[in-house]
CSV table of C-alpha atoms and ligand atoms in Angstrom, one decimal:
chain,number,residue,atom,x,y,z
A,27,MET,CA,-71.1,27.8,23.6
A,28,ILE,CA,-73.9,26.5,21.3
A,29,LYS,CA,-73.4,24.7,18.1
A,30,ARG,CA,-75.0,26.4,15.1
A,31,ALA,CA,-75.9,23.0,13.8
A,32,HIS,CA,-78.1,22.7,17.0
A,33,PHE,CA,-79.9,26.1,16.5
A,34,SER,CA,-80.7,25.1,12.9
A,35,ALA,CA,-82.2,21.9,14.1
A,36,LEU,CA,-84.2,23.8,17.0
A,37,CYS,CA,-85.9,26.5,14.7
A,38,LEU,CA,-87.7,23.4,13.2
A,39,PHE,CA,-89.2,22.7,16.3
A,40,LEU,CA,-90.2,26.3,17.1
A,41,THR,CA,-93.8,27.1,16.1
A,42,LEU,CA,-95.9,30.3,17.1
A,43,SER,CA,-98.7,30.6,18.9
A,44,GLY,CA,-101.2,33.7,18.5
A,45,CYS,CA,-101.3,35.3,21.4
A,46,GLN,CA,-104.5,34.4,23.6
A,47,SER,CA,-106.2,37.0,25.5
A,48,ALA,CA,-109.6,36.3,26.0
A,49,SER,CA,-111.3,38.4,28.7
A,50,ASN,CA,-108.2,40.2,29.1
A,51,ASN,CA,-108.6,43.6,30.9
A,52,GLN,CA,-104.9,44.0,32.1
A,53,SER,CA,-103.6,47.1,32.0
A,54,ASN,CA,-100.0,47.2,30.7
A,55,SER,CA,-97.0,49.3,31.6
A,56,LEU,CA,-96.2,50.6,28.2
A,57,THR,CA,-95.9,54.4,29.0
A,58,ASP,CA,-92.3,54.4,30.3
A,59,SER,CA,-90.7,51.8,27.7
A,60,THR,CA,-89.1,53.1,24.9
A,61,VAL,CA,-87.4,51.8,21.5
A,62,ASN,CA,-84.1,50.5,22.3
A,63,VAL,CA,-81.7,50.4,19.5
A,64,ASN,CA,-78.0,50.0,20.7
A,65,ALA,CA,-76.5,52.1,18.0
A,66,ASP,CA,-72.8,52.6,17.6
A,67,ILE,CA,-71.0,56.0,17.2
A,68,ASN,CA,-71.9,55.8,13.7
A,69,GLY,CA,-75.3,55.1,14.0
A,70,THR,CA,-75.1,51.6,12.7
A,71,VAL,CA,-77.3,49.1,14.6
A,72,LEU,CA,-75.5,46.2,16.5
A,73,ALA,CA,-76.6,42.9,17.5
A,74,ALA,CA,-80.1,42.0,17.0
A,75,ASP,CA,-80.7,41.4,20.4
A,76,SER,CA,-80.7,45.0,21.4
A,77,LEU,CA,-83.9,46.0,19.3
A,78,THR,CA,-87.2,46.2,20.9
A,79,LEU,CA,-89.9,48.1,19.3
A,80,ASP,CA,-92.6,49.5,21.6
A,81,LEU,CA,-95.6,49.5,19.2
A,82,ALA,CA,-97.8,52.0,21.5
A,83,LYS,CA,-94.7,54.5,21.6
A,84,LEU,CA,-94.1,54.0,17.6
A,85,LYS,CA,-97.5,54.9,17.0
A,86,VAL,CA,-97.3,58.0,19.2
A,87,ASP,CA,-94.3,58.9,17.6
A,88,GLY,CA,-96.2,58.9,13.9
A,89,ALA,CA,-94.4,55.6,12.8
A,90,PHE,CA,-97.7,54.4,11.6
A,91,ALA,CA,-99.2,57.7,9.9
A,92,SER,CA,-99.4,56.2,6.2
A,93,PRO,CA,-100.8,52.3,6.6
A,94,GLN,CA,-101.8,50.6,3.4
A,95,THR,CA,-105.1,48.4,3.0
A,96,ILE,CA,-104.5,44.8,3.1
A,97,ARG,CA,-107.1,42.0,2.7
A,98,VAL,CA,-106.6,38.5,4.5
A,99,ALA,CA,-108.8,36.1,3.1
A,100,ASP,CA,-109.4,33.8,5.9
A,101,ASP,CA,-108.6,35.4,9.2
A,102,PRO,CA,-107.8,32.9,11.7
A,103,VAL,CA,-108.8,35.1,14.8
A,104,PHE,CA,-112.1,36.5,13.1
A,105,HIS,CA,-112.7,33.4,10.8
A,106,SER,CA,-113.9,35.4,8.0
A,107,ALA,CA,-111.9,37.6,5.2
A,108,LYS,CA,-110.9,40.7,6.9
A,109,THR,CA,-109.5,44.1,5.9
A,110,TYR,CA,-106.8,46.0,8.0
A,111,ARG,CA,-104.8,49.2,7.9
A,112,ALA,CA,-101.1,47.8,7.8
A,113,LEU,CA,-97.6,48.2,7.8
A,114,PRO,CA,-95.1,45.7,6.1
A,115,LEU,CA,-93.3,44.0,8.9
A,116,ARG,CA,-90.0,43.6,6.9
A,117,ALA,CA,-90.0,47.3,6.2
A,118,LEU,CA,-90.7,48.5,9.8
A,119,LEU,CA,-88.0,46.2,11.2
A,120,GLU,CA,-85.6,47.4,8.4
A,121,LYS,CA,-86.3,51.1,9.6
A,122,TYR,CA,-84.8,50.2,13.0
A,123,THR,CA,-82.7,47.8,12.4
A,124,THR,CA,-79.9,46.5,9.7
A,125,LEU,CA,-81.6,43.3,8.7
A,126,LYS,CA,-78.8,42.7,6.0
A,127,THR,CA,-76.3,42.1,8.9
A,128,LEU,CA,-78.2,39.5,10.5
A,129,ASP,CA,-78.7,36.2,10.0
A,130,PRO,CA,-82.4,35.5,10.0
A,131,ALA,CA,-82.0,31.8,10.8
A,132,GLN,CA,-80.3,32.4,14.1
A,133,THR,CA,-82.6,35.3,15.1
A,134,GLN,CA,-85.7,34.9,17.1
A,135,ILE,CA,-88.6,37.4,16.7
A,136,VAL,CA,-90.4,37.5,19.8
A,137,PHE,CA,-93.8,38.8,20.2
A,138,GLU,CA,-95.0,40.0,23.7
A,139,CYS,CA,-98.6,40.5,24.0
A,140,GLU,CA,-100.4,42.7,26.8
A,141,ASP,CA,-101.4,39.7,28.8
A,142,GLY,CA,-98.0,37.8,28.8
A,143,TYR,CA,-98.2,35.6,26.1
A,144,SER,CA,-95.1,35.7,24.2
A,145,PRO,CA,-94.9,33.5,21.2
A,146,SER,CA,-91.8,33.4,18.8
A,147,MET,CA,-90.3,32.2,16.0
A,148,PRO,CA,-87.4,32.4,13.8
A,149,LEU,CA,-87.0,35.8,12.0
A,150,SER,CA,-86.5,33.9,8.9
A,151,MET,CA,-90.0,32.6,8.6
A,152,VAL,CA,-91.4,36.2,8.9
A,153,LEU,CA,-89.3,37.5,6.2
A,154,ASP,CA,-90.1,34.9,3.7
A,155,LYS,CA,-93.8,35.8,3.7
A,156,LYS,CA,-96.2,38.6,3.4
A,157,ALA,CA,-96.5,39.5,7.0
A,158,TYR,CA,-98.0,42.9,8.1
A,159,LEU,CA,-98.6,44.7,11.5
A,160,ALA,CA,-102.0,45.6,11.6
A,161,VAL,CA,-102.4,48.8,13.2
A,162,SER,CA,-106.5,48.9,12.8
A,163,ASP,CA,-109.6,47.0,11.4
A,164,ALA,CA,-110.8,48.4,8.4
A,165,ASP,CA,-113.7,46.5,9.0
A,166,ALA,CA,-114.6,48.4,12.2
A,167,PRO,CA,-117.5,50.7,12.4
A,168,THR,CA,-116.4,54.2,11.8
A,169,GLY,CA,-114.6,55.9,14.6
A,170,GLN,CA,-113.4,52.8,15.9
A,171,ASP,CA,-110.0,51.2,15.3
A,172,TRP,CA,-110.7,47.5,16.2
A,173,VAL,CA,-113.6,45.6,16.9
A,174,VAL,CA,-113.3,42.5,19.9
A,175,ALA,CA,-113.2,38.9,17.9
A,176,LYS,CA,-115.7,36.2,19.7
A,177,LYS,CA,-115.0,32.4,19.6
A,178,ASN,CA,-116.9,29.9,21.2
A,179,GLY,CA,-119.0,32.7,23.2
A,180,GLU,CA,-115.4,33.6,24.5
A,181,THR,CA,-114.1,37.2,23.6
A,182,LYS,CA,-110.7,38.4,22.3
A,183,LYS,CA,-109.1,41.7,22.4
A,184,VAL,CA,-107.4,42.0,19.1
A,185,ALA,CA,-106.2,45.9,19.9
A,186,PRO,CA,-103.6,47.3,19.8
A,187,PHE,CA,-101.9,45.5,17.4
A,188,TYR,CA,-102.0,42.3,15.6
A,189,VAL,CA,-99.6,40.3,12.9
A,190,VAL,CA,-101.2,38.9,9.9
A,191,TYR,CA,-100.0,37.5,6.6
A,192,THR,CA,-101.5,37.9,3.3
A,193,ASP,CA,-99.9,34.6,2.0
A,194,VAL,CA,-99.9,31.9,4.8
A,195,PRO,CA,-103.0,29.7,5.1
A,196,THR,CA,-104.6,29.0,8.4
A,197,THR,CA,-103.6,25.6,8.0
A,198,ALA,CA,-99.8,26.3,8.4
A,199,HIS,CA,-99.6,25.9,12.1
A,200,ASP,CA,-95.9,27.0,12.0
A,201,TYR,CA,-97.3,30.6,11.7
A,202,LYS,CA,-99.5,31.8,14.3
A,203,TRP,CA,-101.0,35.3,14.5
A,204,PRO,CA,-100.3,37.3,17.7
A,205,TYR,CA,-102.8,39.9,18.5
A,206,ASN,CA,-103.4,42.2,21.5
A,207,LEU,CA,-99.8,42.7,20.5
A,208,ALA,CA,-97.6,45.3,22.6
A,209,ARG,CA,-93.9,44.8,21.8
A,210,ILE,CA,-91.8,43.0,19.1
A,211,SER,CA,-88.2,42.4,19.8
A,212,LEU,CA,-85.3,40.7,17.9
A,213,VAL,CA,-83.0,38.3,19.8
A,214,SER,CA,-80.0,36.3,18.9
A,215,ALA,CA,-81.4,32.5,19.2
A,216,ALA,CA,-78.3,31.6,21.0
A,217,LYS,CA,-78.9,34.2,23.9
A,218,GLU,CA,-82.5,33.6,24.1
A,219,PHE,CA,-82.1,30.0,24.6
A,220,ALA,CA,-79.0,29.9,26.7
A,221,ALA,CA,-80.4,29.5,29.7
A,222,ILE,CA,-83.0,26.7,29.1
A,223,TYR,CA,-81.1,24.7,25.7
A,224,PRO,CA,-79.8,21.3,26.9
A,225,HIS,CA,-76.4,21.7,26.0
A,226,ASP,CA,-74.9,18.8,27.5
A,227,ASP,CA,-77.8,16.1,26.6
A,228,ASP,CA,-78.7,15.7,23.4
A,229,THR,CA,-81.5,13.2,24.3
A,230,MET,CA,-83.3,16.3,25.8
A,231,VAL,CA,-83.6,18.2,22.9
A,232,ARG,CA,-86.8,16.7,21.6
A,233,GLY,CA,-88.6,17.6,25.2
A,234,PHE,CA,-86.9,21.0,24.9
A,235,GLY,CA,-88.8,21.5,21.6
A,236,LEU,CA,-91.8,20.1,22.9
A,237,PHE,CA,-91.7,22.3,25.9
A,238,GLN,CA,-90.9,25.3,23.9
A,239,ARG,CA,-93.8,24.8,21.1
A,240,ASN,CA,-96.4,23.7,24.0
A,241,CYS,CA,-95.6,25.3,27.0
A,242,GLY,CA,-93.1,28.0,26.7
A,243,ILE,CA,-95.7,30.5,25.2
A,244,CYS,CA,-96.9,31.2,28.7
A,245,HIS,CA,-94.2,29.8,31.0
A,246,ALA,CA,-90.6,30.7,31.9
A,247,LEU,CA,-87.9,28.5,32.8
A,248,ASN,CA,-85.0,30.0,34.0
A,249,GLY,CA,-86.8,33.2,33.5
A,250,VAL,CA,-87.0,32.7,29.6
A,251,GLY,CA,-90.3,32.2,28.1
A,252,GLY,CA,-93.7,33.5,28.3
A,253,GLN,CA,-95.2,35.2,31.5
A,254,MET,CA,-98.8,34.1,31.3
A,255,GLY,CA,-98.4,31.0,33.9
A,256,PRO,CA,-95.8,30.8,36.7
A,257,GLU,CA,-92.2,30.3,36.3
A,258,LEU,CA,-91.7,26.3,36.3
A,259,ASN,CA,-87.9,26.0,37.3
A,260,TYR,CA,-86.2,28.7,39.7
A,261,PRO,CA,-85.9,28.9,42.2
A,262,LYS,CA,-88.0,25.5,42.6
A,263,SER,CA,-88.7,23.2,40.0
A,264,VAL,CA,-92.4,21.9,39.5
A,265,THR,CA,-90.7,18.6,39.6
A,266,GLU,CA,-89.1,19.1,42.9
A,267,TYR,CA,-92.3,20.1,44.8
A,268,TRP,CA,-95.2,18.2,42.8
A,269,ARG,CA,-95.6,14.5,44.3
A,270,SER,CA,-95.1,12.9,40.9
A,271,THR,CA,-94.6,13.4,37.2
A,272,ALA,CA,-98.0,11.4,37.0
A,273,ASP,CA,-99.6,14.0,38.6
A,274,LEU,CA,-97.8,16.8,36.7
A,275,LYS,CA,-98.9,15.0,33.5
A,276,ALA,CA,-102.6,14.5,34.6
A,277,PHE,CA,-102.6,18.2,35.7
A,278,VAL,CA,-101.6,19.5,32.1
A,279,LYS,CA,-104.0,17.1,30.8
A,280,ALA,CA,-106.8,18.3,33.0
A,281,PRO,CA,-105.8,21.4,35.0
A,282,THR,CA,-109.6,22.1,36.4
A,283,SER,CA,-109.4,18.3,38.0
A,284,TYR,CA,-106.2,19.5,40.3
A,285,ARG,CA,-107.5,23.2,40.6
A,286,HIS,CA,-110.8,25.0,40.8
A,287,ASN,CA,-111.0,27.6,38.3
A,288,CYS,CA,-107.7,27.0,36.9
A,289,LYS,CA,-106.4,29.5,34.5
A,290,MET,CA,-104.3,26.9,32.6
A,291,PRO,CA,-105.8,25.5,29.7
A,292,ALA,CA,-106.2,21.9,29.3
A,293,VAL,CA,-103.3,20.5,26.8
A,294,LYS,CA,-105.3,18.0,25.1
A,295,TYR,CA,-103.1,17.5,21.9
A,296,LEU,CA,-99.9,16.1,23.1
A,297,SER,CA,-99.4,12.0,23.3
A,298,ASP,CA,-98.4,10.6,26.6
A,299,ASN,CA,-94.8,9.9,25.0
A,300,GLU,CA,-94.6,13.5,24.2
A,301,LEU,CA,-95.8,14.7,27.9
A,302,ASP,CA,-92.9,12.0,29.0
A,303,GLU,CA,-90.6,14.0,27.2
A,304,ILE,CA,-91.3,17.0,28.5
A,305,MET,CA,-91.4,15.8,32.1
A,306,TRP,CA,-88.1,14.2,31.3
A,307,TYR,CA,-86.7,17.8,30.4
A,308,LEU,CA,-88.4,19.3,33.2
A,309,GLN,CA,-86.6,17.3,35.7
A,310,TYR,CA,-83.1,17.7,33.4
A,311,MET,CA,-83.8,21.3,33.9
A,312,ALA,CA,-84.2,21.1,37.8
A,313,GLY,CA,-80.4,20.3,37.7
A,314,HIS,CA,-79.6,23.3,35.5
A,315,LYS,CA,-80.9,26.3,37.4
A,316,VAL,CA,-79.6,29.9,36.2
A,317,LYS,CA,-81.3,32.8,37.9
A,318,GLY,CA,-83.2,34.4,34.8
B,429,HEC,C1,-102.3,29.4,27.6
B,429,HEC,C2,-101.3,29.1,28.3
B,429,HEC,C3,-100.6,28.2,29.2
B,429,HEC,C4,-100.0,26.9,28.4
B,429,HEC,C5,-100.0,26.7,26.9
B,429,HEC,C6,-99.5,25.9,29.3
B,429,HEC,N1,-99.8,26.5,30.6
B,429,HEC,FE1,-99.1,25.9,32.5
B,429,HEC,N2,-100.3,27.4,33.4
B,429,HEC,C7,-100.7,28.4,32.7
B,429,HEC,C8,-101.2,29.1,33.8
B,429,HEC,C9,-102.2,30.5,33.9
B,429,HEC,C10,-101.1,28.4,35.2
B,429,HEC,C11,-101.6,28.7,36.5
B,429,HEC,C12,-102.9,28.2,36.9
B,429,HEC,C13,-103.5,28.4,38.0
B,429,HEC,O1,-102.9,28.3,39.2
B,429,HEC,O2,-104.7,29.0,38.1
B,429,HEC,C14,-100.3,27.0,35.0
B,429,HEC,C15,-100.0,26.3,35.9
B,429,HEC,C16,-99.1,25.3,35.2
B,429,HEC,C17,-98.6,24.5,36.4
B,429,HEC,C18,-98.7,24.6,37.7
B,429,HEC,C19,-97.3,25.2,38.6
B,429,HEC,C20,-97.4,25.1,40.2
B,429,HEC,O3,-96.4,25.8,40.7
B,429,HEC,O4,-98.1,24.3,40.6
B,429,HEC,C21,-97.9,23.5,35.7
B,429,HEC,C22,-97.1,22.3,36.5
B,429,HEC,C23,-98.0,23.8,34.2
B,429,HEC,N3,-98.7,25.1,34.3
B,429,HEC,C24,-97.2,22.9,33.1
B,429,HEC,C25,-97.4,23.3,32.0
B,429,HEC,C26,-97.1,22.4,30.9
B,429,HEC,C27,-96.2,21.4,31.5
B,429,HEC,C28,-97.4,22.7,29.7
B,429,HEC,C29,-97.0,22.4,28.3
B,429,HEC,C30,-97.5,21.2,27.9
B,429,HEC,C31,-98.0,24.4,30.2
B,429,HEC,N4,-98.5,24.3,31.4
B,429,HEC,C32,-98.8,25.0,28.9
B,429,HEC,C33,-100.8,28.4,31.5
B,429,HEC,C34,-100.4,27.9,30.5
């Protein structure tokens, strides 16, 4: 059983990354998914981990019919002031769940992007701010819902949905802005992390936090995490088939020096010490496999 105190501490570790979706042409299978709200006989919404909002489906159902116009002073994806048609995220979540019955600090909000990028953060962070689900770009040419964002010659597909804030500065790195968004889920932090939290070794908690923040957005361990990169623990941990952790570290710092045209971006902002903590955590996880 995971101690509550652990998860309060854990939440501090978590940051959220914007969905990276440069040159994303992937199709997605939105058509057959549904909005899952596990309601009991009286219609009350049960545990948080039962809620997934499929945004494309909600749009078809008319849930976004009356958006308001909001202005973001400094948009981190477009690098300019922007105007969106958007819905307050809190109101949207309140419509489909009994937010009052949830402990926002123990609940994770998970954003799933079309390309498999899957950042998450404590729900409390979102509820504390003026967060919006942008459903279209009010600055786009007439007849168009969105324009493609460009950065350093790369293009980013922002459609179909984008989470923005009107009161979070771009310097607040804990708040990231998922674009190219397909689904939003609320899950209990305990459930989300049960398979990857180092329950029996406190010295691994730092490595766990570092992994979550820097790698888990793209990689799963025991099936928990992003799908943009490969699963790294189950059935075989990367620490079991890579020759050494020195090689693994070197790969993480410069993937293309190992694999030509490697799709993983170089991780340049972690210190050697931090990478060691991640490696120790990965080795620890090799001894804690669970089928995800
Ligand atoms: C933006 C997404 C992204 C992030 C962030 C990311 N990776 Fe990756 N990673 C990938 C992708 C995509 C691949 C597959 C690369 C390929 O082979 O083209 C990959 C491959 C790998 C591999 C090789 C797997 C194998 O089976 O050989 C390892 C190891 C790895 N990543 C570790 C990490 C670690 C550790 C971090 C955090 C410090 C990290 N990655 C952060 C996307 C990411």
